[in-house]
PDB file of C-alpha atoms in Angstrom:
ATOM      1  CA  MET U 248      17.652 -11.480 -20.407  1.00 41.00           C
ATOM      2  CA  ARG U 249      20.861 -12.225 -22.284  1.00 42.00           C
ATOM      3  CA  PHE U 250      23.376  -9.814 -23.507  1.00 39.00           C
ATOM      4  CA  PRO U 251      25.649 -10.609 -26.273  1.00 45.00           C
ATOM      5  CA  GLY U 252      29.081 -11.635 -23.529  1.00 49.00           C
ATOM      6  CA  GLN U 253      27.066 -11.352 -20.196  1.00 45.00           C
ATOM      7  CA  SER U 254      25.380 -14.045 -17.923  1.00 46.00           C
ATOM      8  CA  PRO U 255      21.640 -14.106 -17.475  1.00 50.00           C
ATOM      9  CA  VAL U 256      20.030 -10.524 -16.168  1.00 55.00           C
ATOM     10  CA  ALA U 257      16.874 -12.146 -13.622  1.00 72.00           C
ATOM     11  CA  MET U 258      14.319  -9.626 -13.666  1.00 81.00           C
ATOM     12  CA  THR U 259      10.625  -9.403 -11.795  1.00 85.00           C
ATOM     13  CA  SER U 260       7.912 -10.228 -13.638  1.00 87.00           C
ATOM     14  CA  ALA U 261       7.342  -6.689 -13.201  1.00 89.00           C
ATOM     15  CA  GLN U 262       9.997  -5.700 -14.778  1.00 90.00           C
ATOM     16  CA  ARG U 263       8.746  -8.323 -17.771  1.00 91.00           C
ATOM     17  CA  ALA U 264       5.778  -7.040 -17.728  1.00 93.00           C
ATOM     18  CA  ALA U 265       7.013  -3.474 -18.479  1.00 92.00           C
ATOM     19  CA  LEU U 266       9.043  -5.148 -21.506  1.00 91.00           C
ATOM     20  CA  MET U 267       6.221  -7.232 -22.678  1.00 91.00           C
ATOM     21  CA  GLN U 268       3.638  -4.388 -22.674  1.00 92.00           C
ATOM     22  CA  THR U 269       5.711  -2.118 -25.144  1.00 91.00           C
ATOM     23  CA  VAL U 270       6.399  -5.278 -27.794  1.00 88.00           C
ATOM     24  CA  LEU U 271       2.631  -6.618 -27.917  1.00 89.00           C
ATOM     25  CA  ASP U 272       1.543  -3.113 -27.866  1.00 90.00           C
ATOM     26  CA  ARG U 273      -0.846  -2.329 -30.812  1.00 88.00           C
ATOM     27  CA  PRO U 274      -3.122   0.791 -31.258  1.00 86.00           C
ATOM     28  CA  SER U 275      -6.123  -1.478 -32.086  1.00 87.00           C
ATOM     29  CA  SER U 276      -5.379  -2.903 -28.921  1.00 88.00           C
ATOM     30  CA  ALA U 277      -3.871  -0.548 -25.922  1.00 93.00           C
ATOM     31  CA  VAL U 278      -2.808  -2.554 -24.436  1.00 95.00           C
ATOM     32  CA  ARG U 279      -1.823  -1.598 -20.306  1.00 96.00           C
ATOM     33  CA  VAL U 280       0.170  -3.940 -17.634  1.00 97.00           C
ATOM     34  CA  THR U 281      -2.361  -4.280 -14.671  1.00 97.00           C
ATOM     35  CA  GLY U 282      -2.518  -6.053 -11.794  1.00 98.00           C
ATOM     36  CA  LEU U 283      -0.029  -6.791  -8.917  1.00 97.00           C
ATOM     37  CA  SER U 284       2.451  -5.847 -12.048  1.00 96.00           C
ATOM     38  CA  ALA U 285       1.164  -2.949 -11.907  1.00 96.00           C
ATOM     39  CA  LEU U 286       1.404  -2.088  -8.744  1.00 96.00           C
ATOM     40  CA  SER U 287       4.552  -2.856  -7.772  1.00 94.00           C
ATOM     41  CA  LEU U 288       5.457  -0.677 -10.797  1.00 93.00           C
ATOM     42  CA  TYR U 289       3.744   1.909  -9.103  1.00 92.00           C
ATOM     43  CA  GLY U 290       6.086   1.276  -5.705  1.00 91.00           C
ATOM     44  CA  LEU U 291       2.789   0.717  -4.395  1.00 94.00           C
ATOM     45  CA  PRO U 292       2.895  -1.800  -1.255  1.00 96.00           C
ATOM     46  CA  VAL U 293       1.701  -5.105  -2.508  1.00 97.00           C
ATOM     47  CA  ALA U 294       2.152  -8.623  -0.259  1.00 97.00           C
ATOM     48  CA  PRO U 295       1.566 -12.042   0.432  1.00 96.00           C
ATOM     49  CA  PRO U 296      -1.898 -12.074   3.236  1.00 95.00           C
ATOM     50  CA  ASP U 297      -1.551 -12.832   5.968  1.00 93.00           C
ATOM     51  CA  ALA U 298      -5.062 -14.527   8.131  1.00 94.00           C
ATOM     52  CA  ALA U 299      -3.545 -13.942  11.646  1.00 94.00           C
ATOM     53  CA  PHE U 300      -3.763  -9.689  10.511  1.00 96.00           C
ATOM     54  CA  ASP U 301      -7.601 -10.940   9.163  1.00 96.00           C
ATOM     55  CA  ARG U 302      -8.976 -12.356  11.998  1.00 95.00           C
ATOM     56  CA  ALA U 303      -7.011  -9.406  14.169  1.00 95.00           C
ATOM     57  CA  LEU U 304      -9.260  -7.108  12.438  1.00 97.00           C
ATOM     58  CA  GLY U 305     -12.421  -8.728  12.066  1.00 95.00           C
ATOM     59  CA  HIS U 306     -11.278  -9.378   7.567  1.00 96.00           C
ATOM     60  CA  ARG U 307     -12.885 -11.961   5.560  1.00 95.00           C
ATOM     61  CA  PRO U 308      -9.681 -13.819   4.134  1.00 95.00           C
ATOM     62  CA  ALA U 309      -8.849 -12.632   0.305  1.00 96.00           C
ATOM     63  CA  ASP U 310     -10.798 -15.042  -1.856  1.00 94.00           C
ATOM     64  CA  ARG U 311      -7.638 -15.725  -4.051  1.00 97.00           C
ATOM     65  CA  ALA U 312      -5.092 -15.561  -1.208  1.00 96.00           C
ATOM     66  CA  HIS U 313      -4.308 -18.593  -2.067  1.00 96.00           C
ATOM     67  CA  ASP U 314      -2.891 -17.614  -5.112  1.00 96.00           C
ATOM     68  CA  TYR U 315      -0.973 -14.096  -4.499  1.00 97.00           C
ATOM     69  CA  ALA U 316       2.609 -15.909  -4.951  1.00 96.00           C
ATOM     70  CA  LYS U 317       1.405 -17.597  -8.443  1.00 94.00           C
ATOM     71  CA  MET U 318       0.176 -13.849  -9.574  1.00 94.00           C
ATOM     72  CA  LEU U 319       2.287 -12.667  -8.591  1.00 94.00           C
ATOM     73  CA  SER U 320       5.549 -14.036 -10.499  1.00 94.00           C
ATOM     74  CA  THR U 321       3.360 -13.686 -13.510  1.00 93.00           C
ATOM     75  CA  VAL U 322       3.236 -11.094 -16.803  1.00 94.00           C
ATOM     76  CA  HIS U 323       0.042  -8.932 -16.151  1.00 95.00           C
ATOM     77  CA  LEU U 324      -1.348  -7.976 -19.053  1.00 96.00           C
ATOM     78  CA  SER U 325      -4.826  -6.347 -20.240  1.00 95.00           C
ATOM     79  CA  TRP U 326      -6.371  -5.179 -23.811  1.00 92.00           C
ATOM     80  CA  SER U 327      -9.207  -2.753 -24.859  1.00 92.00           C
ATOM     81  CA  GLY U 328     -11.371  -2.307 -27.905  1.00 84.00           C
ATOM     82  CA  GLN U 329      -9.383  -5.005 -30.702  1.00 82.00           C
ATOM     83  CA  ARG U 330      -8.161  -8.932 -28.240  1.00 85.00           C
ATOM     84  CA  MET U 331      -5.255  -9.864 -27.799  1.00 79.00           C
ATOM     85  CA  ARG U 332      -3.307 -12.829 -27.794  1.00 77.00           C
ATOM     86  CA  THR U 333      -0.067 -13.874 -26.775  1.00 76.00           C
ATOM     87  CA  PRO U 334       1.310 -17.859 -26.865  1.00 68.00           C
ATOM     88  CA  ALA U 335       3.756 -16.184 -24.835  1.00 74.00           C
ATOM     89  CA  ARG U 336       4.458 -18.630 -21.602  1.00 77.00           C
ATOM     90  CA  ASN U 337       3.605 -17.134 -17.627  1.00 82.00           C
ATOM     91  CA  VAL U 338       1.386 -14.298 -19.288  1.00 88.00           C
ATOM     92  CA  PHE U 339      -1.898 -13.913 -17.784  1.00 91.00           C
ATOM     93  CA  VAL U 340      -4.318 -11.706 -20.320  1.00 92.00           C
ATOM     94  CA  SER U 341      -7.519  -9.957 -19.415  1.00 93.00           C
ATOM     95  CA  LYS U 342      -9.681  -7.546 -20.744  1.00 94.00           C
ATOM     96  CA  SER U 343      -9.389  -4.073 -19.293  1.00 96.00           C
ATOM     97  CA  TYR U 344     -12.049  -1.798 -17.717  1.00 95.00           C
ATOM     98  CA  GLY U 345     -10.701   1.245 -19.926  1.00 94.00           C
ATOM     99  CA  LEU U 346      -9.506   3.588 -18.287  1.00 95.00           C
ATOM    100  CA  ASP U 347      -6.847   5.721 -18.903  1.00 92.00           C
ATOM    101  CA  ARG U 348      -3.652   4.483 -19.165  1.00 93.00           C
ATOM    102  CA  PHE U 349      -0.196   5.911 -17.458  1.00 90.00           C
ATOM    103  CA  PRO U 350       3.217   6.067 -18.449  1.00 89.00           C
ATOM    104  CA  GLY U 351       6.007   3.539 -17.011  1.00 87.00           C
ATOM    105  CA  PRO U 352       9.584   1.957 -17.079  1.00 84.00           C
ATOM    106  CA  TRP U 353      11.192   1.403 -20.124  1.00 84.00           C
ATOM    107  CA  GLY U 354       8.387   4.009 -22.296  1.00 88.00           C
ATOM    108  CA  ALA U 355       5.663   1.031 -20.804  1.00 93.00           C
ATOM    109  CA  ARG U 356       2.391   2.158 -20.535  1.00 94.00           C
ATOM    110  CA  LEU U 357       0.768   1.060 -17.260  1.00 95.00           C
ATOM    111  CA  ALA U 358      -3.304   0.746 -16.114  1.00 97.00           C
ATOM    112  CA  ASP U 359      -5.241   3.695 -13.972  1.00 96.00           C
ATOM    113  CA  PRO U 360      -3.776   2.110 -10.350  1.00 96.00           C
ATOM    114  CA  VAL U 361      -7.435   1.870  -9.024  1.00 97.00           C
ATOM    115  CA  GLU U 362      -8.253  -0.979 -12.161  1.00 98.00           C
ATOM    116  CA  ALA U 363      -5.117  -2.468 -11.312  1.00 98.00           C
ATOM    117  CA  LEU U 364      -5.796  -1.932  -7.888  1.00 98.00           C
ATOM    118  CA  VAL U 365      -8.965  -3.461  -8.276  1.00 98.00           C
ATOM    119  CA  VAL U 366      -7.693  -6.304 -10.547  1.00 98.00           C
ATOM    120  CA  ALA U 367      -5.395  -6.902  -7.661  1.00 98.00           C
ATOM    121  CA  ALA U 368      -8.451  -7.730  -4.981  1.00 98.00           C
ATOM    122  CA  PRO U 369      -8.903 -10.671  -4.956  1.00 98.00           C
ATOM    123  CA  TYR U 370      -5.430 -11.598  -4.436  1.00 98.00           C
ATOM    124  CA  LEU U 371      -4.785  -9.001  -1.096  1.00 98.00           C
ATOM    125  CA  SER U 372      -6.011  -8.660   2.447  1.00 98.00           C
ATOM    126  CA  ARG U 373      -8.455  -6.304   2.641  1.00 98.00           C
ATOM    127  CA  TRP U 374      -5.950  -3.608   4.539  1.00 98.00           C
ATOM    128  CA  ARG U 375      -3.196  -4.093   2.103  1.00 98.00           C
ATOM    129  CA  LEU U 376      -5.904  -2.986   0.124  1.00 99.00           C
ATOM    130  CA  THR U 377      -6.454   0.079   2.235  1.00 99.00           C
ATOM    131  CA  ALA U 378      -2.320   0.501   2.739  1.00 98.00           C
ATOM    132  CA  CYS U 379      -1.657   0.623  -1.743  1.00 98.00           C
ATOM    133  CA  LEU U 380      -5.291   3.512  -1.389  1.00 98.00           C
ATOM    134  CA  ASP U 381      -3.487   4.638   1.232  1.00 98.00           C
ATOM    135  CA  THR U 382       0.127   5.721   0.063  1.00 96.00           C
ATOM    136  CA  LEU U 383      -2.216   7.087  -3.054  1.00 95.00           C
ATOM    137  CA  VAL U 384      -3.711   9.712  -1.235  1.00 96.00           C
ATOM    138  CA  SER U 385      -0.409  10.215   0.886  1.00 94.00           C
ATOM    139  CA  ARG U 386       2.158  10.594  -2.123  1.00 88.00           C
ATOM    140  CA  SER U 387       2.465  11.483  -5.616  1.00 78.00           C
ATOM    141  CA  ILE U 388       3.191   8.700  -8.461  1.00 74.00           C
ATOM    142  CA  ARG U 389       6.161  10.195  -9.917  1.00 66.00           C
ATOM    143  CA  GLN U 390       6.713   9.360 -14.151  1.00 62.00           C
ATOM    144  CA  GLN U 391       9.789   8.144 -15.274  1.00 58.00           C
ATOM    145  CA  ASP U 392       9.899  11.397 -17.066  1.00 58.00           C
ATOM    146  CA  GLY U 393      10.650  12.737 -13.382  1.00 59.00           C
ATOM    147  CA  HIS U 394       6.944  14.610 -13.280  1.00 62.00           C
ATOM    148  CA  ASP U 395       4.331  14.059 -10.644  1.00 64.00           C
ATOM    149  CA  MET U 396       1.389  12.225 -11.448  1.00 68.00           C
ATOM    150  CA  TYR U 397      -1.984  14.483 -10.698  1.00 68.00           C
ATOM    151  CA  GLN U 398      -2.524  13.957  -7.134  1.00 80.00           C
ATOM    152  CA  TYR U 399      -4.947  11.011  -6.555  1.00 91.00           C
ATOM    153  CA  ASP U 400      -8.016  11.844  -3.113  1.00 94.00           C
ATOM    154  CA  ARG U 401     -11.009   9.994  -2.204  1.00 96.00           C
ATOM    155  CA  ALA U 402     -12.859  12.027  -4.331  1.00 96.00           C
ATOM    156  CA  LEU U 403     -10.902  11.112  -7.763  1.00 95.00           C
ATOM    157  CA  ILE U 404     -10.574   7.270  -6.642  1.00 97.00           C
ATOM    158  CA  ARG U 405     -14.868   6.967  -6.167  1.00 98.00           C
ATOM    159  CA  GLN U 406     -14.760   8.563  -9.195  1.00 97.00           C
ATOM    160  CA  ARG U 407     -12.726   6.134 -10.870  1.00 97.00           C
ATOM    161  CA  LEU U 408     -14.700   3.442  -8.925  1.00 98.00           C
ATOM    162  CA  GLY U 409     -17.689   4.545 -10.493  1.00 98.00           C
ATOM    163  CA  GLN U 410     -16.422   4.065 -13.589  1.00 97.00           C
ATOM    164  CA  LEU U 411     -15.933  -0.020 -12.898  1.00 97.00           C
ATOM    165  CA  PRO U 412     -19.409  -2.087 -12.792  1.00 96.00           C
ATOM    166  CA  PRO U 413     -20.693  -1.651  -9.962  1.00 92.00           C
ATOM    167  CA  THR U 414     -21.953  -5.083  -9.161  1.00 96.00           C
ATOM    168  CA  SER U 415     -18.315  -6.360  -9.593  1.00 97.00           C
ATOM    169  CA  PRO U 416     -17.608  -8.178  -6.102  1.00 97.00           C
ATOM    170  CA  ARG U 417     -13.906  -6.488  -7.199  1.00 98.00           C
ATOM    171  CA  VAL U 418     -14.527  -3.002  -7.276  1.00 98.00           C
ATOM    172  CA  HIS U 419     -16.731  -3.534  -4.288  1.00 98.00           C
ATOM    173  CA  ARG U 420     -13.916  -4.813  -2.344  1.00 98.00           C
ATOM    174  CA  VAL U 421     -11.404  -1.959  -2.941  1.00 98.00           C
ATOM    175  CA  THR U 422     -14.455   0.144  -2.300  1.00 98.00           C
ATOM    176  CA  THR U 423     -14.895  -1.334   1.115  1.00 98.00           C
ATOM    177  CA  ALA U 424     -11.235  -0.153   1.852  1.00 98.00           C
ATOM    178  CA  LEU U 425     -11.461   2.217   0.623  1.00 98.00           C
ATOM    179  CA  ALA U 426     -13.914   4.066   3.659  1.00 98.00           C
ATOM    180  CA  ASP U 427     -10.745   3.195   6.157  1.00 98.00           C
ATOM    181  CA  VAL U 428      -8.392   5.045   3.975  1.00 98.00           C
ATOM    182  CA  ALA U 429      -6.188   8.113   6.154  1.00 98.00           C
ATOM    183  CA  GLU U 430      -4.439  10.378   4.175  1.00 96.00           C
ATOM    184  CA  ASN U 431      -1.287  11.297   4.865  1.00 97.00           C
ATOM    185  CA  THR U 432       0.294   7.525   5.829  1.00 97.00           C
ATOM    186  CA  TRP U 433       3.526   6.863   5.473  1.00 95.00           C
ATOM    187  CA  SER U 434       3.861   3.321   5.678  1.00 95.00           C
ATOM    188  CA  PRO U 435       2.086  -0.124   5.849  1.00 96.00           C
ATOM    189  CA  ARG U 436       2.750  -0.690   8.933  1.00 96.00           C
ATOM    190  CA  GLU U 437       1.331   2.202  10.033  1.00 97.00           C
ATOM    191  CA  THR U 438      -1.706   1.596   8.325  1.00 98.00           C
ATOM    192  CA  LEU U 439      -1.794  -1.709  10.039  1.00 98.00           C
ATOM    193  CA  THR U 440      -1.897   0.585  13.952  1.00 98.00           C
ATOM    194  CA  ARG U 441      -4.056   2.192  12.736  1.00 98.00           C
ATOM    195  CA  LEU U 442      -6.724  -0.002  11.194  1.00 98.00           C
ATOM    196  CA  LEU U 443      -5.784  -2.213  15.065  1.00 98.00           C
ATOM    197  CA  VAL U 444      -6.367   0.902  16.762  1.00 98.00           C
ATOM    198  CA  MET U 445     -10.169   1.271  15.067  1.00 98.00           C
ATOM    199  CA  ALA U 446     -10.992  -2.409  15.161  1.00 97.00           C
ATOM    200  CA  HIS U 447     -11.205  -2.301  18.948  1.00 97.00           C
ATOM    201  CA  ASP U 448     -13.649   1.081  18.572  1.00 97.00           C
ATOM    202  CA  LEU U 449     -10.784   3.533  20.619  1.00 98.00           C
ATOM    203  CA  PRO U 450     -10.672   7.145  18.352  1.00 97.00           C
ATOM    204  CA  THR U 451      -9.371   7.236  14.912  1.00 97.00           C
ATOM    205  CA  PRO U 452      -5.366   8.632  15.235  1.00 98.00           C
ATOM    206  CA  VAL U 453      -3.772  11.571  13.567  1.00 98.00           C
ATOM    207  CA  MET U 454      -1.656  10.590  11.178  1.00 98.00           C
ATOM    208  CA  ASN U 455       2.080  11.812  10.837  1.00 97.00           C
ATOM    209  CA  PHE U 456       1.272  14.838  13.465  1.00 98.00           C
ATOM    210  CA  ARG U 457       3.466  17.329  13.096  1.00 97.00           C
ATOM    211  CA  VAL U 458       5.132  18.594  16.443  1.00 95.00           C
ATOM    212  CA  VAL U 459       8.565  21.491  16.424  1.00 92.00           C
ATOM    213  CA  LEU U 460      10.475  20.103  19.080  1.00 87.00           C
ATOM    214  CA  ASP U 461      13.997  22.157  19.646  1.00 85.00           C
ATOM    215  CA  GLY U 462      12.903  24.574  16.712  1.00 86.00           C
ATOM    216  CA  THR U 463      13.156  21.469  14.353  1.00 87.00           C
ATOM    217  CA  ASP U 464      10.161  19.469  13.039  1.00 91.00           C
ATOM    218  CA  ARG U 465       8.881  16.192  14.225  1.00 91.00           C
ATOM    219  CA  TYR U 466       5.799  13.966  12.826  1.00 94.00           C
ATOM    220  CA  LEU U 467       4.496  11.160  15.176  1.00 96.00           C
ATOM    221  CA  ASP U 468       3.655   7.860  13.442  1.00 96.00           C
ATOM    222  CA  LEU U 469      -0.505   8.168  15.137  1.00 98.00           C
ATOM    223  CA  ALA U 470      -0.901  11.095  17.631  1.00 98.00           C
ATOM    224  CA  TRP U 471      -4.287  11.701  19.258  1.00 99.00           C
ATOM    225  CA  PRO U 472      -2.558  15.875  19.705  1.00 98.00           C
ATOM    226  CA  HIS U 473      -6.294  16.184  22.364  1.00 97.00           C
ATOM    227  CA  ALA U 474      -4.101  14.051  24.815  1.00 97.00           C
ATOM    228  CA  LYS U 475      -0.857  14.027  24.238  1.00 98.00           C
ATOM    229  CA  VAL U 476      -1.045  11.148  23.854  1.00 98.00           C
ATOM    230  CA  ALA U 477       0.727   8.631  20.556  1.00 98.00           C
ATOM    231  CA  VAL U 478       2.369   5.766  19.027  1.00 98.00           C
ATOM    232  CA  GLU U 479       5.376   4.955  16.847  1.00 94.00           C
ATOM    233  CA  TYR U 480       5.586   2.321  14.932  1.00 92.00           C
ATOM    234  CA  ASN U 481       9.899   1.279  15.208  1.00 86.00           C
ATOM    235  CA  GLY U 482      10.781  -0.988  12.443  1.00 75.00           C
ATOM    236  CA  ALA U 483      14.622  -0.162  12.322  1.00 61.00           C
ATOM    237  CA  ASP U 484      16.537  -2.779  14.105  1.00 47.00           C
ATOM    238  CA  HIS U 485      18.563  -0.791  15.435  1.00 41.00           C
ATOM    239  CA  THR U 486      22.859  -1.261  14.634  1.00 47.00           C
ATOM    240  CA  ASP U 487      23.061   2.007  14.271  1.00 54.00           C
ATOM    241  CA  ARG U 488      24.270   2.934  17.586  1.00 59.00           C
ATOM    242  CA  ARG U 489      24.228   6.590  17.091  1.00 68.00           C
ATOM    243  CA  LEU U 490      20.379   6.507  15.256  1.00 67.00           C
ATOM    244  CA  TYR U 491      19.163   4.558  18.226  1.00 64.00           C
ATOM    245  CA  GLY U 492      21.067   6.985  20.439  1.00 72.00           C
ATOM    246  CA  ASP U 493      19.261  10.122  18.376  1.00 74.00           C
ATOM    247  CA  GLU U 494      15.784   8.344  18.576  1.00 76.00           C
ATOM    248  CA  LEU U 495      16.182   7.508  22.261  1.00 80.00           C
ATOM    249  CA  PHE U 496      16.986  11.217  23.435  1.00 82.00           C
ATOM    250  CA  ARG U 497      14.290  12.049  20.961  1.00 82.00           C
ATOM    251  CA  ARG U 498      11.223   9.694  22.459  1.00 83.00           C
ATOM    252  CA  GLN U 499      12.415  11.624  25.231  1.00 88.00           C
ATOM    253  CA  ARG U 500      12.397  15.738  24.736  1.00 88.00           C
ATOM    254  CA  LEU U 501       8.558  14.477  23.724  1.00 90.00           C
ATOM    255  CA  GLU U 502       8.372  12.814  27.280  1.00 89.00           C
ATOM    256  CA  ASP U 503       9.356  16.156  28.821  1.00 89.00           C
ATOM    257  CA  SER U 504       7.040  18.776  26.257  1.00 91.00           C
ATOM    258  CA  GLY U 505       3.917  16.133  27.625  1.00 94.00           C
ATOM    259  CA  TRP U 506       3.484  13.819  25.609  1.00 96.00           C
ATOM    260  CA  LYS U 507       2.794   9.780  26.567  1.00 96.00           C
ATOM    261  CA  ILE U 508       4.123   7.463  24.094  1.00 96.00           C
ATOM    262  CA  ARG U 509       4.397   3.794  23.391  1.00 96.00           C
ATOM    263  CA  PHE U 510       7.447   2.466  20.675  1.00 93.00           C
ATOM    264  CA  LEU U 511       5.745  -0.481  18.952  1.00 95.00           C
ATOM    265  CA  VAL U 512       7.421  -3.059  16.641  1.00 92.00           C
ATOM    266  CA  LEU U 513       6.400  -5.632  14.581  1.00 92.00           C
ATOM    267  CA  GLU U 514       6.238  -8.813  17.207  1.00 94.00           C
ATOM    268  CA  ASP U 515       3.882  -6.187  19.212  1.00 96.00           C
ATOM    269  CA  LEU U 516       1.248  -6.106  16.527  1.00 96.00           C
ATOM    270  CA  LEU U 517       1.770 -10.277  15.726  1.00 94.00           C
ATOM    271  CA  ASN U 518       1.715 -11.216  18.974  1.00 96.00           C
ATOM    272  CA  PRO U 519      -1.669 -11.436  20.532  1.00 96.00           C
ATOM    273  CA  ALA U 520      -0.705 -10.894  23.479  1.00 98.00           C
ATOM    274  CA  ARG U 521       1.229  -7.523  23.446  1.00 98.00           C
ATOM    275  CA  ARG U 522      -0.934  -6.688  21.200  1.00 98.00           C
ATOM    276  CA  ALA U 523      -3.881  -6.753  23.632  1.00 98.00           C
ATOM    277  CA  LEU U 524      -1.456  -5.123  26.276  1.00 98.00           C
ATOM    278  CA  TRP U 525      -0.573  -1.603  23.969  1.00 98.00           C
ATOM    279  CA  LEU U 526      -4.345  -1.315  23.206  1.00 99.00           C
ATOM    280  CA  GLU U 527      -5.481  -1.474  26.391  1.00 98.00           C
ATOM    281  CA  TRP U 528      -2.229   1.699  28.010  1.00 98.00           C
ATOM    282  CA  LEU U 529      -3.682   3.593  24.447  1.00 99.00           C
ATOM    283  CA  ALA U 530      -7.500   2.652  26.095  1.00 98.00           C
ATOM    284  CA  THR U 531      -6.431   3.507  29.556  1.00 98.00           C
ATOM    285  CA  GLU U 532      -4.215   6.568  28.070  1.00 98.00           C
ATOM    286  CA  LEU U 533      -7.054   8.107  26.241  1.00 98.00           C
ATOM    287  CA  THR U 534     -10.257   7.512  28.878  1.00 93.00           C
ATOM    288  CA  PRO U 535     -10.876  11.103  29.985  1.00 85.00           C
TER     289      PRO U 535
END
């Protein structure tokens, strides 16, 4: 996009999708942004499939994992009613399943997030679908007018899926991912850590368990309160000395109160040997 007298403004495919929807929309077609484009605009945690994590979790790879980058850079729109066509390049148009539309950026209309997730299902790992659903049930999506969309929960998501073709492999894939959802999950790495725990037949954790410590609420990423055991995923790079010191103090105070905590970084999830070590530690701590 270029404004008079200015250099071109780089836009993401999701931003282009939002603007194109406003141009191409017609009452007879009810055009909406869908797929990866819509999920990105909703702020759901889409990312490229990772075969190593699929293997670690025992999940079948995404059917079209190799097309993820292409679809992420493609504007994806859908229509309901009169068929929509466009000569624009890098635009993929499909028929909508007909669920509701919701307000998006710049006055655009987005497909229902459950419909958008079903459309994107062939390009995403199963655990990533669960991470998107975790996000959907754990926070409200803010609309451009400042209001929250109504809160999604498992029952509403099942109801939405029930309106879609029951024999569709895409619908089945999202339904399978929904079985692993946990409320109060605040990041995709928390989702992945929980699923690795469950894949090794360990007890299901409580997500972001609240502990009152020194008069302040603290939240443990994955906790087993009955055993006072927790696993914390640490995504910070610790370039801030003060924040690092605060984190060490927090850990010490939790241990002073009887909690046993294992702190993880990305390499502990990626590296099979390191992953085996913390899972073995967890199994030992949770053994009666």
